Amino acid sequence: ADDRPVEYSDVWIHSGRLRVTSLLLRR
């Protein structure tokens, strides 16, 4: 389960934030 590096998790979090921000901006 810990096959993925921590960096990958950080990127995933940033990606999610960008998606949320994009939705809010499109509001």
Tab-separated table of C-alpha atoms in Angstrom:
chain	number	residue	atom	x	y	z
A	1	ALA	CA	0.000	0.000	0.000
A	2	ASP	CA	2.988	2.298	0.631
A	3	ASP	CA	4.365	1.595	-2.831
A	4	ARG	CA	3.750	5.165	-3.930
A	5	PRO	CA	6.218	7.824	-2.737
A	6	VAL	CA	5.121	10.689	-0.519
A	7	GLU	CA	5.660	13.101	-3.391
A	8	TYR	CA	2.910	11.366	-5.359
A	9	SER	CA	0.483	11.918	-2.491
A	10	ASP	CA	1.434	15.604	-2.368
A	11	VAL	CA	0.827	15.931	-6.101
A	12	TRP	CA	-2.559	14.245	-5.738
A	13	ILE	CA	-3.545	16.709	-3.031
A	14	HIS	CA	-2.431	19.670	-5.153
A	15	SER	CA	-4.333	18.292	-8.137
A	16	GLY	CA	-7.489	18.022	-6.039
A	17	ARG	CA	-7.040	21.593	-4.829
A	18	LEU	CA	-6.637	22.831	-8.390
A	19	ARG	CA	-9.838	21.043	-9.418
A	20	VAL	CA	-11.778	22.548	-6.520
A	21	THR	CA	-10.376	26.002	-7.241
A	22	SER	CA	-11.277	25.657	-10.910
A	23	LEU	CA	-14.861	24.760	-10.004
A	24	LEU	CA	-15.085	27.727	-7.640
A	25	LEU	CA	-13.683	30.077	-10.286
A	26	ARG	CA	-16.156	28.746	-12.858
A	27	ARG	CA	-18.970	29.472	-10.411
